[in-house]
Short mmCIF file of C-alpha atoms in Angstrom, two decimals:
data_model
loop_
_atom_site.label_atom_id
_atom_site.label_comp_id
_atom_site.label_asym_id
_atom_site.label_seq_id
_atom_site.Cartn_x
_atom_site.Cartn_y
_atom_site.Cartn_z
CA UNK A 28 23.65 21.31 -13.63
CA UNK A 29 20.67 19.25 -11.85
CA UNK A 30 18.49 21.00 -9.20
CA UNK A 31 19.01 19.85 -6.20
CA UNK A 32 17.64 16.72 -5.12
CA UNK A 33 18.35 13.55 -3.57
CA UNK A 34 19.70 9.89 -5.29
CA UNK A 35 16.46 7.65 -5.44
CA UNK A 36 18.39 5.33 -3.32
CA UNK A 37 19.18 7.74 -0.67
CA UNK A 38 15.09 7.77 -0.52
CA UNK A 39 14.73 4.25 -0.67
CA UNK A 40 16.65 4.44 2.40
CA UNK A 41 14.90 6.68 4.13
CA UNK A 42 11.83 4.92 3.78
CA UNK A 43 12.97 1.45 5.27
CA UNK A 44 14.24 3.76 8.18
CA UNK A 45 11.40 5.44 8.95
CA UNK A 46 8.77 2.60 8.40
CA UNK A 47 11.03 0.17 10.97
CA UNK A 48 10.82 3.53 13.58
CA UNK A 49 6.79 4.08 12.82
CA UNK A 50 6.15 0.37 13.83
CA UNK A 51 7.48 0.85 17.04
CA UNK A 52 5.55 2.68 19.80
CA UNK A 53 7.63 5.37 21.00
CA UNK A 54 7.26 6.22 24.75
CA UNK A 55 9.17 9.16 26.00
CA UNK A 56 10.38 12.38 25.08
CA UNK A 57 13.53 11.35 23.30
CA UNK A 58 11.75 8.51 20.99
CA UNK A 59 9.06 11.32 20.24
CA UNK A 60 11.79 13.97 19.18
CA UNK A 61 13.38 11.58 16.93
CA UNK A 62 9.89 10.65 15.36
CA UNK A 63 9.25 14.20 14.77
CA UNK A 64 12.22 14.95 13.65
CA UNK A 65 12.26 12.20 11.08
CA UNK A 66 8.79 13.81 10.16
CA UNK A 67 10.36 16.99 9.56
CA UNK A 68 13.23 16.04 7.64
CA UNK A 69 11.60 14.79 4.42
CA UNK A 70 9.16 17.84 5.08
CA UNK A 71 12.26 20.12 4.73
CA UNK A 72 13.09 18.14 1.84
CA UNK A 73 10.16 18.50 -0.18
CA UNK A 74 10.91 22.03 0.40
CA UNK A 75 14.05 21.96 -0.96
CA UNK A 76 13.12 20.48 -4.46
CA UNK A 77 9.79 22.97 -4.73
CA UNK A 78 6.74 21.61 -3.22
CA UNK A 79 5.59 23.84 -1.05
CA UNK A 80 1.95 23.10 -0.63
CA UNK A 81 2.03 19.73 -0.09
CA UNK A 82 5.03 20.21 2.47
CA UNK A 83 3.09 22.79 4.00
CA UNK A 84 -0.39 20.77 3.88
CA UNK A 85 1.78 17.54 5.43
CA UNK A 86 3.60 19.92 7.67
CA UNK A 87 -0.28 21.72 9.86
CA UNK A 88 -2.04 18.01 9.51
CA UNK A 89 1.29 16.21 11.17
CA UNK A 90 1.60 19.21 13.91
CA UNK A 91 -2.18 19.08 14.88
CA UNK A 92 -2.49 15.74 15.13
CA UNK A 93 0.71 15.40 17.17
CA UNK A 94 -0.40 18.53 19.22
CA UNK A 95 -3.64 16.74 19.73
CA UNK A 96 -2.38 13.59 21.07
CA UNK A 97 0.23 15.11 23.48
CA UNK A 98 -1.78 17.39 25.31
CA UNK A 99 -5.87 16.22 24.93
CA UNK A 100 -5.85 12.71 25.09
CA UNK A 101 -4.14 10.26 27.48
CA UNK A 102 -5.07 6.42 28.70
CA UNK A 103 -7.49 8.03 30.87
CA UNK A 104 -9.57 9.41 28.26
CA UNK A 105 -12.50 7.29 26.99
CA UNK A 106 -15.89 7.08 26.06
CA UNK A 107 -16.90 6.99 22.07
CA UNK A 108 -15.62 10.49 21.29
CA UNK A 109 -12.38 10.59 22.90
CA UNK A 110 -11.81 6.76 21.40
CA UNK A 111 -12.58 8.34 18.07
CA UNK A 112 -10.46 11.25 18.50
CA UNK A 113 -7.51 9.74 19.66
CA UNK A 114 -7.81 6.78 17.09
CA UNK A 115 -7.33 8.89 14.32
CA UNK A 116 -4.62 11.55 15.99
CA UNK A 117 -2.47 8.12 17.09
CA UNK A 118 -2.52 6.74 13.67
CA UNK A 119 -1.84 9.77 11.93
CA UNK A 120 0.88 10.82 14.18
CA UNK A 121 1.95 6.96 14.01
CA UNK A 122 2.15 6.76 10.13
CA UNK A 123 2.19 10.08 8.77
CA UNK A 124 5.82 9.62 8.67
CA UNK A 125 5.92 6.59 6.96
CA UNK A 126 3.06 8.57 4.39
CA UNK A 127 5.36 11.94 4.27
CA UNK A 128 8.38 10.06 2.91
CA UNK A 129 6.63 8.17 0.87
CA UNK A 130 4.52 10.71 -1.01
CA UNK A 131 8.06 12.98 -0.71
CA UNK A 132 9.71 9.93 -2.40
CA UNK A 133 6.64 9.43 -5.37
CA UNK A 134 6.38 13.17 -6.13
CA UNK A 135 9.80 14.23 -6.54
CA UNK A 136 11.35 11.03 -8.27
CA UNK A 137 11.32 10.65 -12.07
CA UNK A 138 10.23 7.01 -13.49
CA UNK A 139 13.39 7.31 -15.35
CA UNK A 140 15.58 7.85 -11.79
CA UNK A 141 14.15 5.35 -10.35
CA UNK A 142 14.48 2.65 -12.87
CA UNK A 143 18.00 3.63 -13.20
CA UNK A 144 18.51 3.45 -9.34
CA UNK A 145 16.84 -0.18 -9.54
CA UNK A 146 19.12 -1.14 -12.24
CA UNK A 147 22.14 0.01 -10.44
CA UNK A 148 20.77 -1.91 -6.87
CA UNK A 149 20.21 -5.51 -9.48
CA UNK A 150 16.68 -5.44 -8.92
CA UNK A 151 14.65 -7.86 -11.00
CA UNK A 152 12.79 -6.44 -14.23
CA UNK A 153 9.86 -7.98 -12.63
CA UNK A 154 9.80 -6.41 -9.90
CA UNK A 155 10.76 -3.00 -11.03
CA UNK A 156 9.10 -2.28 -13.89
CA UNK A 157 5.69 -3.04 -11.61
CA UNK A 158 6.29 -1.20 -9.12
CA UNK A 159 7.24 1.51 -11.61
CA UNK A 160 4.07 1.31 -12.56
CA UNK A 161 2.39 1.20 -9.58
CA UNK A 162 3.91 4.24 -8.60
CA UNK A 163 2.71 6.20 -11.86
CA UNK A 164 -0.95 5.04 -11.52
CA UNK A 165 -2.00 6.25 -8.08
CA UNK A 166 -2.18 10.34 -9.50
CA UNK A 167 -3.96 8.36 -12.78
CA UNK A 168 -6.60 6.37 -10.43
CA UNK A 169 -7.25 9.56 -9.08
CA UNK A 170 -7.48 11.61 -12.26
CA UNK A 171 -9.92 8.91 -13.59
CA UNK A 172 -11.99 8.75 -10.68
CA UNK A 173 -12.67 12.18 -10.52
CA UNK A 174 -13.92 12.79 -13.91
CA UNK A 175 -15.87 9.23 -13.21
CA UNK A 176 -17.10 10.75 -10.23
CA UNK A 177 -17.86 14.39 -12.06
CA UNK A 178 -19.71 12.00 -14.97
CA UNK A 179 -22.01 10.20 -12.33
CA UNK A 180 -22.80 13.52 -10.50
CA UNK A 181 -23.93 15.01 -13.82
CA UNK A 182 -26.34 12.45 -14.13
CA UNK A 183 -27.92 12.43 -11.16
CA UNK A 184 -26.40 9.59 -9.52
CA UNK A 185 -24.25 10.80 -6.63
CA UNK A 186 -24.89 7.99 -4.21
CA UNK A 187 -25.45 5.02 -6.12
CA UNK A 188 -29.22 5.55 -4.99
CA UNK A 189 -27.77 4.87 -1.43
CA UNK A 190 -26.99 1.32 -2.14
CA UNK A 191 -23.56 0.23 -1.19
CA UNK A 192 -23.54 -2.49 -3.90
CA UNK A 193 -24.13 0.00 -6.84
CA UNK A 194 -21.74 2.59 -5.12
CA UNK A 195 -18.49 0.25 -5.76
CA UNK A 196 -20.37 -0.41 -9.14
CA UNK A 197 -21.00 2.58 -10.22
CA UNK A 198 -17.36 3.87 -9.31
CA UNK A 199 -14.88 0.97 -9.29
CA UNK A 200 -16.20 -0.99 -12.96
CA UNK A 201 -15.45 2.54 -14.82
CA UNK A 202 -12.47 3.37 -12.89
CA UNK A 203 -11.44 -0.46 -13.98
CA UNK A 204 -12.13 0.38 -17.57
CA UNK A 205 -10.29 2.88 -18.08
CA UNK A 206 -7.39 1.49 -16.28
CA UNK A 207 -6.94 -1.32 -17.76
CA UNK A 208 -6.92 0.76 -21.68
CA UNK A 209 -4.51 3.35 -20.42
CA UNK A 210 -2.66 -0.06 -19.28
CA UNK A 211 -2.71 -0.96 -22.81
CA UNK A 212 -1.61 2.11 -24.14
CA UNK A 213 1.20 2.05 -21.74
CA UNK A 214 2.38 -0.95 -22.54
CA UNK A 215 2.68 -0.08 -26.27
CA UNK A 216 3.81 2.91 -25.72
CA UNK A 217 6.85 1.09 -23.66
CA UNK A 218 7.26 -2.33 -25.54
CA UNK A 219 8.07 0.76 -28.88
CA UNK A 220 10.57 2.43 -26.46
CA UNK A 221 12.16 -0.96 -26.03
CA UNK A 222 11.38 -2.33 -22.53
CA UNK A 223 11.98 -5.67 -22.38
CA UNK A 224 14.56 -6.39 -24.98
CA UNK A 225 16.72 -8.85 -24.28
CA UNK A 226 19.86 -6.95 -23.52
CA UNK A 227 21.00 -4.20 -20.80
CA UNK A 228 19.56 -1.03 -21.26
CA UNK A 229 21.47 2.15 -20.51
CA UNK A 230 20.18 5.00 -19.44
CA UNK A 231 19.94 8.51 -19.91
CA UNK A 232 20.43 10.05 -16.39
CA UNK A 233 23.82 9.33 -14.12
CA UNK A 234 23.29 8.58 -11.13
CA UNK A 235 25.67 9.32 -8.65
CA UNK A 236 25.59 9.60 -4.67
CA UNK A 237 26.72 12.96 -3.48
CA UNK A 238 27.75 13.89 -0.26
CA UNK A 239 24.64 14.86 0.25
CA UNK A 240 23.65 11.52 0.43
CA UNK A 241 25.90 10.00 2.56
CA UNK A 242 24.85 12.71 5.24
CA UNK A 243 21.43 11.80 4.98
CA UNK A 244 21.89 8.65 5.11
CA UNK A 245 24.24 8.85 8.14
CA UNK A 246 21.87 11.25 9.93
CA UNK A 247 19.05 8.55 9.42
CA UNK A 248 21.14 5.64 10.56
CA UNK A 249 22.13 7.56 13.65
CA UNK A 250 18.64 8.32 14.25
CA UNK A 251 17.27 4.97 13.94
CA UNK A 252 19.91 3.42 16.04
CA UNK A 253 19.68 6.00 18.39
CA UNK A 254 15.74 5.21 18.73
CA UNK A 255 16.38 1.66 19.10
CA UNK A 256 18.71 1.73 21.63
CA UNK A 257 16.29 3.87 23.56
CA UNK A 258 13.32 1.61 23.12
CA UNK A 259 15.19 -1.79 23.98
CA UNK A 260 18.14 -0.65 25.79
CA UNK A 261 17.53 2.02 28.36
CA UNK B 9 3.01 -20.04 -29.97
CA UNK B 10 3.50 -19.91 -26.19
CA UNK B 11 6.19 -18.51 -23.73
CA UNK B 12 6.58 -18.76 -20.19
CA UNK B 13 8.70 -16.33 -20.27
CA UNK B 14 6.72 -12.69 -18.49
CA UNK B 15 7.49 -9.75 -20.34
CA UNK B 16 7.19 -6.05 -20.16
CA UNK B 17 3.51 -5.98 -20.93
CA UNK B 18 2.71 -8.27 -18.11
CA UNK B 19 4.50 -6.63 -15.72
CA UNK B 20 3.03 -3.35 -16.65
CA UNK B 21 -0.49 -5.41 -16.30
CA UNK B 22 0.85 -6.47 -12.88
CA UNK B 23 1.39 -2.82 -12.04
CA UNK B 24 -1.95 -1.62 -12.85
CA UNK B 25 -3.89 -3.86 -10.48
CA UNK B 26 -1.66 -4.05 -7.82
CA UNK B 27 -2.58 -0.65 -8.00
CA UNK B 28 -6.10 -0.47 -8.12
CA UNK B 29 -6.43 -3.42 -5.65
CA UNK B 30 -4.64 -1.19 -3.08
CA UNK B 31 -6.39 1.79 -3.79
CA UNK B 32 -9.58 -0.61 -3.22
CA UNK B 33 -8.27 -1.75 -0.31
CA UNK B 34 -6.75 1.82 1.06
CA UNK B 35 -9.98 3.67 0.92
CA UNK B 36 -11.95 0.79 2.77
CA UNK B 37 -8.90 1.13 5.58
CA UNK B 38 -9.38 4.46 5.99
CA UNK B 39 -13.03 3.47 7.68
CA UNK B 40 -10.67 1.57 10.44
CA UNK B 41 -9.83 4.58 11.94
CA UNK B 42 -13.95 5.05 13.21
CA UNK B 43 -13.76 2.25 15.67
CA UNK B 44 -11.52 -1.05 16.29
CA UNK B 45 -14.63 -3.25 15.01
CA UNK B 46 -14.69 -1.95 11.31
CA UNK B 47 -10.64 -3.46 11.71
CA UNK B 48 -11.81 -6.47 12.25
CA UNK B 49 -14.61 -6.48 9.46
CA UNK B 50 -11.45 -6.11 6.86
CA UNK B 51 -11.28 -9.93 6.84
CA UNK B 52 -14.84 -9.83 5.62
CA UNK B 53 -14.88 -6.78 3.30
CA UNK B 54 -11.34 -6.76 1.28
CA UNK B 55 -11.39 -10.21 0.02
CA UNK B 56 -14.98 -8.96 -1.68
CA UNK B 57 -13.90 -5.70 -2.48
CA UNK B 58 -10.71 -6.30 -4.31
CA UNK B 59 -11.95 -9.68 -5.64
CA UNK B 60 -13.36 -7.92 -8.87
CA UNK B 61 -10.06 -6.33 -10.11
CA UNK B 62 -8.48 -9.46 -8.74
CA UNK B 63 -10.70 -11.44 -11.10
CA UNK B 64 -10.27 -8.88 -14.47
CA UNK B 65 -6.50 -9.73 -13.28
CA UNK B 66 -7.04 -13.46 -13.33
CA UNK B 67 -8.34 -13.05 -16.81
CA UNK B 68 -5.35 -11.79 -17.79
CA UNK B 69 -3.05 -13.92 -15.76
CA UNK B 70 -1.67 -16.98 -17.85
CA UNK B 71 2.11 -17.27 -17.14
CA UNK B 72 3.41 -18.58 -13.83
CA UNK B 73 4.47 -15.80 -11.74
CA UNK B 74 2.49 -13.05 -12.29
CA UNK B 75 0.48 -13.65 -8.97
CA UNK B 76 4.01 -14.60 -6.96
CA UNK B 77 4.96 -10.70 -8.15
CA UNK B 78 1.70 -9.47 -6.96
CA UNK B 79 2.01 -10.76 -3.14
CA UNK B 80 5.50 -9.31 -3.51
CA UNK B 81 4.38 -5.85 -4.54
CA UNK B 82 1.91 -5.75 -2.40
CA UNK B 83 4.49 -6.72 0.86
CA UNK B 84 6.76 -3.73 -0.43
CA UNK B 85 4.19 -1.49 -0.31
CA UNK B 86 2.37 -2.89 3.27
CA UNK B 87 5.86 -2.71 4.01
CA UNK B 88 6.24 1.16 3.22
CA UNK B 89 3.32 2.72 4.55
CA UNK B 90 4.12 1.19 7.89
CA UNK B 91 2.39 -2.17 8.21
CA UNK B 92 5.48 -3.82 8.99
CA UNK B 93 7.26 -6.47 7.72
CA UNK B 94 5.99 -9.31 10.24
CA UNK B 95 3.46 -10.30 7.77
CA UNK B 96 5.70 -10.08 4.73
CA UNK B 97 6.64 -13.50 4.38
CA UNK B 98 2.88 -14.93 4.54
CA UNK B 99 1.90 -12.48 2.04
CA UNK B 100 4.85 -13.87 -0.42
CA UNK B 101 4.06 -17.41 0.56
CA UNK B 102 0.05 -17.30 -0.19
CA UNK B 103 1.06 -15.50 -3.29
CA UNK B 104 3.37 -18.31 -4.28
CA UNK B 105 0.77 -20.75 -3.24
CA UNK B 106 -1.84 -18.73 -5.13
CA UNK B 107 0.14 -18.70 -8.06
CA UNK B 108 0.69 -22.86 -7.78
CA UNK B 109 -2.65 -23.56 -7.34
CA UNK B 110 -4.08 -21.17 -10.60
CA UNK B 111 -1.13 -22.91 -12.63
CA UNK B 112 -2.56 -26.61 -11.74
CA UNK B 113 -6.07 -25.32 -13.68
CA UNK B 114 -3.88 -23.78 -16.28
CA UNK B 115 -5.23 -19.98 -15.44
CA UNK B 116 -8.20 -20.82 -17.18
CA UNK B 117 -10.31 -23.23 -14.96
CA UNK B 118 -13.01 -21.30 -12.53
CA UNK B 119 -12.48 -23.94 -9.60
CA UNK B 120 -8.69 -23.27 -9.32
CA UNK B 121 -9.47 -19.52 -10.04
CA UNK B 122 -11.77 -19.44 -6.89
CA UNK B 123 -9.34 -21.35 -4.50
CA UNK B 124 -5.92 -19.18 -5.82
CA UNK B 125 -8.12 -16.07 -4.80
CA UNK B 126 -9.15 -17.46 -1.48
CA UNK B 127 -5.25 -18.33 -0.54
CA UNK B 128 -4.42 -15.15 -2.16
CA UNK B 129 -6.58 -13.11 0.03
CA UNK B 130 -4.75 -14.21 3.25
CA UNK B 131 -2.77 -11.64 2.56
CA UNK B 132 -5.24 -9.22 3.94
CA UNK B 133 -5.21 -11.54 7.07
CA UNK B 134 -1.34 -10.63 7.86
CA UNK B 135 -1.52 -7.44 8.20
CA UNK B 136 -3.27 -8.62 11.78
CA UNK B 137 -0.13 -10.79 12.32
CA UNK B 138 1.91 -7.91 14.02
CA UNK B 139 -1.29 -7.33 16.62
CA UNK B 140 -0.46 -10.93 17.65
CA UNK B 141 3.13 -11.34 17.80
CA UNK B 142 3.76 -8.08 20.14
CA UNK B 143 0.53 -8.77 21.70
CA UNK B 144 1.54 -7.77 25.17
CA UNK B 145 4.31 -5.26 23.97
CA UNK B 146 2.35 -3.56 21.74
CA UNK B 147 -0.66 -2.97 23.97
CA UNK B 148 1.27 -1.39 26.80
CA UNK B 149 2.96 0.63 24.08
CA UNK B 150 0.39 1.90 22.59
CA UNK B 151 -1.57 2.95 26.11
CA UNK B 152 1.84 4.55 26.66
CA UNK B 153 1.86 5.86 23.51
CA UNK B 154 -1.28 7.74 24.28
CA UNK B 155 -3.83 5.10 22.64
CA UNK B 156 -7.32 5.28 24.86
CA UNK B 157 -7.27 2.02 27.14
CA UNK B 158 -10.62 1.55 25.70
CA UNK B 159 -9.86 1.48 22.11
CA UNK B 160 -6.84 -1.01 23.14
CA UNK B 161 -9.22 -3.24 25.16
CA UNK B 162 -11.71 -3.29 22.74
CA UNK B 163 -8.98 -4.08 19.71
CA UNK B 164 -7.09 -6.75 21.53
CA UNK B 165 -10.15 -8.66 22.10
CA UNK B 166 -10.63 -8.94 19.28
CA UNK B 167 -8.02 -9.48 17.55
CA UNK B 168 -5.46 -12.19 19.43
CA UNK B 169 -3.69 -15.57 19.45
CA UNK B 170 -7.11 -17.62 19.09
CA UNK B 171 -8.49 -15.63 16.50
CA UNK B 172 -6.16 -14.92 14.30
CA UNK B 173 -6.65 -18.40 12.74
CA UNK B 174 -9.90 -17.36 12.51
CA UNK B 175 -9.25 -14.15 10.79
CA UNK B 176 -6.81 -16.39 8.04
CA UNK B 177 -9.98 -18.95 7.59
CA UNK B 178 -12.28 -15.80 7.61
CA UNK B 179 -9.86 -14.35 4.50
CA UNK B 180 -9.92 -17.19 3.08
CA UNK B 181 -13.21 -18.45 2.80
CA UNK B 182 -14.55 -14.62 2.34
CA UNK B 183 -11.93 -14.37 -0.64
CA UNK B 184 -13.94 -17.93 -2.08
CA UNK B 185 -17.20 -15.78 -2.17
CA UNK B 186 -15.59 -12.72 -3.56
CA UNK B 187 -14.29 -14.86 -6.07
CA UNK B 188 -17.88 -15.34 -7.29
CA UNK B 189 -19.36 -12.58 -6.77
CA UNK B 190 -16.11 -10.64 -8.70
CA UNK B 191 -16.54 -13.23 -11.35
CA UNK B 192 -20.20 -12.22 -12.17
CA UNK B 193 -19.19 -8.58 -12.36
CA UNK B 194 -16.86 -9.04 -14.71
CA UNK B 195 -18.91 -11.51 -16.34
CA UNK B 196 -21.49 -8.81 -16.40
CA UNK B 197 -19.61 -6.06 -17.62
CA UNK B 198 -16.20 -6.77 -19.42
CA UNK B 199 -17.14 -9.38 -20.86
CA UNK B 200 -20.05 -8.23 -23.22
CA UNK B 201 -17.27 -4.90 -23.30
CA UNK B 202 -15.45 -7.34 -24.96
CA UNK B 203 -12.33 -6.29 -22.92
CA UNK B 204 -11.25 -9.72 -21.20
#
C-alpha cells in the first residue's frame, strides 16, 4: 500500500485557496484564526508524510512572527526600527502561508504524481512539463550555488571585491553554466524516456482521490468561504 | 529542416530559466522587506538583473511560443506565492506581445531582441498593479492589519494611480538597458564558452 499522502490535486487546491485568503488583509479575530489555521494545516500535513524539520522550522518562524505582530507592533508604532520590524513580521505572517503550502506541496510530490495529476486535469504539455521542471530546479539552483559559492570562497573571493557588479558575476554566470548543461542532460535524459512522443502516455502511478481528499478539500472550501463572508459580508 | 512545432527539449529549456530568472528575481525581493523604497527600486533593478538569463534564453528561443509560456509560468508562480492574480493577465499579455515582437526579427535580430525584453519586463511592473487597484482598501487593511502607518504612508506614495504608468515605462525602458548590458555578458562569457 502507499504511505499516506495527499492527491497532487487535492494540493493544487489548497494552494489557490490559501493564496486568494493571503491576499486579503484579515482584520479581526475570526479572519486571523482561519489564517492560522490554514497555516497549520499543511504544517500538520508535512507531518504526516515525514518532514519533521522543515514542519517544525516553518512551524517557530510562522508562530514568532505572528506572536510578534499581535502583541509588539500596532499602527501606532513607528520610527525606522519598528517600520523594519513590523515590515518583515507582516509579510511573513502575510505569506508564509502561501510559502508553507507551497514548499509542503514541492517537497512531498513526486515529478511523476504530478505529471500524472496534470494529465488527468488536460493540462497542456507546454505548460506542464515546464513547470515540472521548474519545480525540480529550485533544490538544483541551490545545490549549484553552494558549491559555486564554496569554489569562490576557496579562492579568496567572498565578496566579489565588494563590487556589486562582479558579485552577480561572479555568482549568477557559473550558476547559469551549469544550469543550462544539467538542462541538457535533462532533456536527453527525458527525450530517451520518451517525452514528447506523439501519442498519450500512461503512467505508472494511479491516481485516485480518497476520502481524504474530499475532506480536505471541503474543510478548505468552508474555510475560504467562511473568510470571505467575514471580510465582505459582516 | 525546421518545425514550429515546441517540443520536450524546449519546454524543459523553458523550465530552467523560468527558474533561474525567479530565483534572480526572489533573492533581490527579499531586500523589499528593509524599507518600502528598495520596492519601488524593483522597476529599476529586475529588468537588469534577470536580463542576462533572459538573454542566454533569447539565444535559445527560436519557435513562437516559448516566451508566451514563460509570462504564463511566471503568473502561476506570482500567482502561488501570494502576489495575486490582479496582475496575471498583463503578465500573459506582455509575454504574448514579447513573443510577437521577437518573432517579427525572426529570434535572431538584436533590435527586436532588445524591445521583446523591454515589453517582457513589464511583467515585473504588475506585481505593483494590486497596490493600485485596492488602493484605499488595501491601505486601511493593512494599518488594520497591524502594518506601521508609516511604512503604509511612505509605500502608497509611492506607489499609486499616477505612477504606476511610470513604474510600466520605468520596466520597460530599464528592461531596454538590461537588454544590453545582459547581451554583453553573455557575449562575454558564453559565447567564447561556446555554449550559445
Amino acid at each position: 500500500m502507499r504511505k499516506f499522502g495527499l492527491d497532487p490535486r487535492t494540493k493544487l487546491f489548497m494552494i489557490f485557496a490559501i493564496s486568494l485568503i493571503v491576499m486579503v488583509n484579515s482584520s479581526n479575530p475570526l479572519q486571523w484564526g482561519i489564517r492560522i489555521l490554514v497555516t497549520v494545516i499543511p504544517i500538520i500535513l508535512m507531518m504526516l508524510e515525514g518532514k519533521f524539520a522543515a514542519a517544525i522550522r516553518f512551524a517557530v518562524l510562522y508562530a514568532v512572527a505572528v506572536l510578534l505582530q499581535i502583541f509588539f507592533l500596532s499602527s501606532e508604532s513607528s520610527g525606522m526600527i519598528s517600520a523594519l520590524i513590523t515590515g518583515y513580521c507582516s509579510i511573513f505572517a502575510q505569506f508564509m502561508p502561501a510559502m508553507i503550502t507551497a514548499c509542503y506541496a514541492i517537497r512531498t510530490t513526486k515529478i511523476n504524481d504530478f505529471m500524472s495529476a496534470m494529465q488527468k486535469m488536460h493540462v497542456p504539455d507546454s505548460v506542464s512539463i515546464s513547470l515540472a521542471v521548474v519545480m525540480r530546479f529550485f533544490p538544483t539552483i541551490k545545490e549549484e550555488y553552494g558549491y559555486i559559492n564554496d569554489a569562490m570562497r576557496m579562492r579568496g573571493i567572498a565578496m566579489g571585491g565588494g563590487k556589486v557588479s562582479k558579485m552577480v558575476e561572479y555568482r549568477l554566470i557559473p550558476v547559469m553554466f551549469s544550469c543550462v548543461n544539467i538542462g541538457e542532460e535533462l532533456s536527453a535524459a527525458a527525450v530517451t524516456r520518451g517525452l514528447g512522443a506523439p501519442i498519450k502516455r500512461t503512467s505508472a502511478c494511479e491516481l485516485r482521490l480518497t476520502a481524504m481528499d474530499y475532506i480536505t478539500m471541503a474543510v478548505f472550501v468552508l474555510l475560504t468561504a467562511a473568510f470571505f463572508a467575514s471580510k465582505y459580508i459582516g | 529542416m525546421k518545425e514550429n512545432k515546441l517540443k520536450a527539449k524546449d519546454f524543459i529549456t523553458i523550465g530552467i530559466f523560468t527558474a533561474l530568472v525567479f530565483v534572480v528575481e526572489f533573492a533581490y525581493m527579499m531586500l523589499g522587506f528593509i524599507h518600502p523604497y528598495v520596492i519601488l527600486s524593483y522597476a529599476v533593478a529586475i529588468p537588469v538583473l534577470c536580463a542576462i538569463p533572459m538573454m542566454l534564453f533569447y539565444t535559445k528561443v527560436e519557435k513562437f511560443g516559448m516566451i508566451t509560456i514563460m509570462s504564463v509560468l511566471i503568473a502561476i508562480i506570482m500567482f502561488v506565492t501570494g502576489m495575486g492574480w490582479i496582475g496575471a493577465p498583463l503578465i500573459i499579455a506582455a509575454g504574448v506581445i514579447a513573443d510577437l515582437i521577437a518573432k517579427k526579427g525572426n529570434y535572431k535580430s538584436f533590435k527586436s531582441t532588445v524591445l521583446s525584453h523591454g515589453v517582457f519586463c513589464i511583467w515585473v511592473g504588475a506585481n505593483y498593479i494590486p497596490l493600485v487597484v485596492t488602493a484605499d482598501d488595501y491601505k486601511q487593511d493593512m494599518i488594520k492589519g497591524g502594518f506601521s502607518e508609516d511604512y503604509c504612508n511612505t509605500l502608497f506614495n509611492a506607489v499609486n494611480g499616477k505612477t504606476i504608468a511610470l513604474i510600466l515605462l520605468c520596466c520597460f525602458i530599464f528592461g531596454v538597458v538590461g537588454a544590453f548590458i545582459g547581451k554583453a555578458v553573455v557575449r562575454k562569457h558564453f559565447e567564447k564558452a561556446g555554449i550559445v
